[in-house]
């Protein structure tokens, strides 16, 4: 698997401006054999704050937003996932993506293309 690009974005709020509309999206495009595939992970924005509170990963301190990491980490953890779009609304499931995470190791594996 070769990472071609990673992007992150804030999901625009839906009609009504509900607090539940605070989501981020992480998108990774990668080469799998001779196919180019895209995987999307949408998650509750608050989970990035919980990562910092638990001392797992602080995007403010590291300078790399969580939405640039989540899709790649999901792909690593679930390489056989059949769906290309995933929604995570369970904090424990999201935090598990970052289990044993090291930004230095991530950069060594994927280089700057995953963080550009």
PDB file of C-alpha atoms in Angstrom:
ATOM      1  CA  UNK A   1       0.000   0.000   0.000  1.00  0.00           C
ATOM      2  CA  UNK A   2       1.313   3.398  -0.992  1.00  0.00           C
ATOM      3  CA  UNK A   3      -0.254   6.587   0.383  1.00  0.00           C
ATOM      4  CA  UNK A   4      -0.887   9.093  -2.402  1.00  0.00           C
ATOM      5  CA  UNK A   5      -2.564  11.872  -0.425  1.00  0.00           C
ATOM      6  CA  UNK A   6      -4.259  12.641   2.877  1.00  0.00           C
ATOM      7  CA  UNK A   7      -6.661  15.492   3.470  1.00  0.00           C
ATOM      8  CA  UNK A   8      -8.708  16.595   6.428  1.00  0.00           C
ATOM      9  CA  UNK A   9     -11.708  18.866   6.659  1.00  0.00           C
ATOM     10  CA  UNK A  10     -14.411  20.154   8.943  1.00  0.00           C
ATOM     11  CA  UNK A  11     -17.805  18.859   7.898  1.00  0.00           C
ATOM     12  CA  UNK A  12     -20.164  21.800   7.298  1.00  0.00           C
ATOM     13  CA  UNK A  13     -23.016  21.872   9.827  1.00  0.00           C
ATOM     14  CA  UNK A  14     -26.397  20.663   8.668  1.00  0.00           C
ATOM     15  CA  UNK A  15     -29.597  22.638   8.817  1.00  0.00           C
ATOM     16  CA  UNK A  16     -30.597  23.644  12.316  1.00  0.00           C
ATOM     17  CA  UNK A  17     -27.058  24.076  13.657  1.00  0.00           C
ATOM     18  CA  UNK A  18     -27.323  21.138  16.047  1.00  0.00           C
ATOM     19  CA  UNK A  19     -24.300  20.573  18.329  1.00  0.00           C
ATOM     20  CA  UNK A  20     -24.250  17.048  16.971  1.00  0.00           C
ATOM     21  CA  UNK A  21     -23.149  18.544  13.640  1.00  0.00           C
ATOM     22  CA  UNK A  22     -19.576  19.047  14.811  1.00  0.00           C
ATOM     23  CA  UNK A  23     -17.721  16.471  12.757  1.00  0.00           C
ATOM     24  CA  UNK A  24     -14.363  16.228  11.044  1.00  0.00           C
ATOM     25  CA  UNK A  25     -13.469  14.093   8.067  1.00  0.00           C
ATOM     26  CA  UNK A  26     -10.183  12.421   7.228  1.00  0.00           C
ATOM     27  CA  UNK A  27      -9.620  11.219   3.664  1.00  0.00           C
ATOM     28  CA  UNK A  28      -6.784   9.053   2.391  1.00  0.00           C
ATOM     29  CA  UNK A  29      -6.130   8.144  -1.241  1.00  0.00           C
ATOM     30  CA  UNK A  30      -3.808   5.200  -1.687  1.00  0.00           C
ATOM     31  CA  UNK A  31      -2.502   2.689  -4.181  1.00  0.00           C
ATOM     32  CA  UNK A  32      -3.529  -0.910  -3.496  1.00  0.00           C
ATOM     33  CA  UNK A  33      -1.882  -3.097  -6.089  1.00  0.00           C
ATOM     34  CA  UNK A  34      -2.885  -1.591  -9.415  1.00  0.00           C
ATOM     35  CA  UNK A  35      -5.975   0.167  -8.010  1.00  0.00           C
ATOM     36  CA  UNK A  36      -6.279   3.674  -6.607  1.00  0.00           C
ATOM     37  CA  UNK A  37      -8.695   3.763  -3.678  1.00  0.00           C
ATOM     38  CA  UNK A  38     -10.064   6.413  -1.330  1.00  0.00           C
ATOM     39  CA  UNK A  39     -11.100   5.835   2.285  1.00  0.00           C
ATOM     40  CA  UNK A  40     -13.055   8.394   4.311  1.00  0.00           C
ATOM     41  CA  UNK A  41     -13.423   8.478   8.101  1.00  0.00           C
ATOM     42  CA  UNK A  42     -15.925  10.931   9.606  1.00  0.00           C
ATOM     43  CA  UNK A  43     -15.816  11.328  13.369  1.00  0.00           C
ATOM     44  CA  UNK A  44     -17.015  13.565  16.181  1.00  0.00           C
ATOM     45  CA  UNK A  45     -14.673  16.564  16.361  1.00  0.00           C
ATOM     46  CA  UNK A  46     -14.599  16.376  20.163  1.00  0.00           C
ATOM     47  CA  UNK A  47     -12.620  13.130  19.963  1.00  0.00           C
ATOM     48  CA  UNK A  48      -9.495  15.070  18.948  1.00  0.00           C
ATOM     49  CA  UNK A  49      -9.775  17.000  22.216  1.00  0.00           C
ATOM     50  CA  UNK A  50     -10.191  13.739  24.140  1.00  0.00           C
ATOM     51  CA  UNK A  51      -6.953  12.416  22.608  1.00  0.00           C
ATOM     52  CA  UNK A  52      -5.123  15.421  24.075  1.00  0.00           C
ATOM     53  CA  UNK A  53      -6.895  15.197  27.439  1.00  0.00           C
ATOM     54  CA  UNK A  54      -5.891  11.547  27.764  1.00  0.00           C
ATOM     55  CA  UNK A  55      -2.281  12.301  26.795  1.00  0.00           C
ATOM     56  CA  UNK A  56      -2.473  10.143  23.670  1.00  0.00           C
ATOM     57  CA  UNK A  57      -1.940  12.800  20.988  1.00  0.00           C
ATOM     58  CA  UNK A  58      -2.137  16.586  21.100  1.00  0.00           C
ATOM     59  CA  UNK A  59      -2.618  18.071  17.646  1.00  0.00           C
ATOM     60  CA  UNK A  60      -1.924  21.596  18.924  1.00  0.00           C
ATOM     61  CA  UNK A  61       1.441  20.588  20.336  1.00  0.00           C
ATOM     62  CA  UNK A  62       2.433  18.270  17.469  1.00  0.00           C
ATOM     63  CA  UNK A  63       1.310  20.621  14.703  1.00  0.00           C
ATOM     64  CA  UNK A  64      -0.393  17.888  12.680  1.00  0.00           C
ATOM     65  CA  UNK A  65      -4.200  17.834  12.827  1.00  0.00           C
ATOM     66  CA  UNK A  66      -5.967  14.631  13.810  1.00  0.00           C
ATOM     67  CA  UNK A  67      -7.964  14.790  10.580  1.00  0.00           C
ATOM     68  CA  UNK A  68      -4.692  14.225   8.679  1.00  0.00           C
ATOM     69  CA  UNK A  69      -4.064  11.008  10.625  1.00  0.00           C
ATOM     70  CA  UNK A  70      -7.358   9.253  11.347  1.00  0.00           C
ATOM     71  CA  UNK A  71      -8.037   7.752   7.900  1.00  0.00           C
ATOM     72  CA  UNK A  72      -4.505   6.368   7.567  1.00  0.00           C
ATOM     73  CA  UNK A  73      -4.656   4.888  11.066  1.00  0.00           C
ATOM     74  CA  UNK A  74      -8.070   3.373  10.273  1.00  0.00           C
ATOM     75  CA  UNK A  75      -6.627   1.859   7.099  1.00  0.00           C
ATOM     76  CA  UNK A  76      -3.727   0.374   9.066  1.00  0.00           C
ATOM     77  CA  UNK A  77      -6.025  -1.089  11.714  1.00  0.00           C
ATOM     78  CA  UNK A  78      -8.677  -2.377   9.276  1.00  0.00           C
ATOM     79  CA  UNK A  79      -6.888  -3.097   5.977  1.00  0.00           C
ATOM     80  CA  UNK A  80      -9.633  -5.506   4.868  1.00  0.00           C
ATOM     81  CA  UNK A  81     -12.520  -3.055   5.462  1.00  0.00           C
ATOM     82  CA  UNK A  82     -14.890  -3.418   2.540  1.00  0.00           C
ATOM     83  CA  UNK A  83     -16.594  -0.030   2.777  1.00  0.00           C
ATOM     84  CA  UNK A  84     -14.810   3.122   1.654  1.00  0.00           C
ATOM     85  CA  UNK A  85     -16.706   5.489   3.989  1.00  0.00           C
ATOM     86  CA  UNK A  86     -16.734   5.104   7.759  1.00  0.00           C
ATOM     87  CA  UNK A  87     -18.435   7.017  10.540  1.00  0.00           C
ATOM     88  CA  UNK A  88     -17.141   6.800  14.110  1.00  0.00           C
ATOM     89  CA  UNK A  89     -19.347   8.055  16.902  1.00  0.00           C
ATOM     90  CA  UNK A  90     -17.911   5.844  19.655  1.00  0.00           C
ATOM     91  CA  UNK A  91     -15.065   7.488  21.539  1.00  0.00           C
ATOM     92  CA  UNK A  92     -13.430   4.188  22.503  1.00  0.00           C
ATOM     93  CA  UNK A  93     -13.359   3.004  18.891  1.00  0.00           C
ATOM     94  CA  UNK A  94     -11.761   6.293  17.833  1.00  0.00           C
ATOM     95  CA  UNK A  95      -9.203   6.307  20.652  1.00  0.00           C
ATOM     96  CA  UNK A  96      -8.245   2.728  19.739  1.00  0.00           C
ATOM     97  CA  UNK A  97      -7.069   3.986  16.331  1.00  0.00           C
ATOM     98  CA  UNK A  98      -4.337   5.921  18.137  1.00  0.00           C
ATOM     99  CA  UNK A  99      -3.263   3.060  20.399  1.00  0.00           C
ATOM    100  CA  UNK A 100       0.555   3.017  20.393  1.00  0.00           C
ATOM    101  CA  UNK A 101       0.639   5.990  17.986  1.00  0.00           C
ATOM    102  CA  UNK A 102       3.877   7.887  17.447  1.00  0.00           C
ATOM    103  CA  UNK A 103       4.053  10.818  15.029  1.00  0.00           C
ATOM    104  CA  UNK A 104       7.740  10.086  14.424  1.00  0.00           C
ATOM    105  CA  UNK A 105       7.015   6.486  13.420  1.00  0.00           C
ATOM    106  CA  UNK A 106       4.089   7.644  11.264  1.00  0.00           C
ATOM    107  CA  UNK A 107       6.370  10.087   9.424  1.00  0.00           C
ATOM    108  CA  UNK A 108       9.042   7.420   8.997  1.00  0.00           C
ATOM    109  CA  UNK A 109       6.487   5.013   7.456  1.00  0.00           C
ATOM    110  CA  UNK A 110       4.675   7.446   5.187  1.00  0.00           C
ATOM    111  CA  UNK A 111       6.962  10.445   4.816  1.00  0.00           C
ATOM    112  CA  UNK A 112       5.664  13.931   4.204  1.00  0.00           C
ATOM    113  CA  UNK A 113       3.138  12.902   1.527  1.00  0.00           C
ATOM    114  CA  UNK A 114       0.749  11.810   4.266  1.00  0.00           C
ATOM    115  CA  UNK A 115       1.199  15.070   6.142  1.00  0.00           C
ATOM    116  CA  UNK A 116       1.383  17.569   3.270  1.00  0.00           C
TER     117      UNK A 116
END
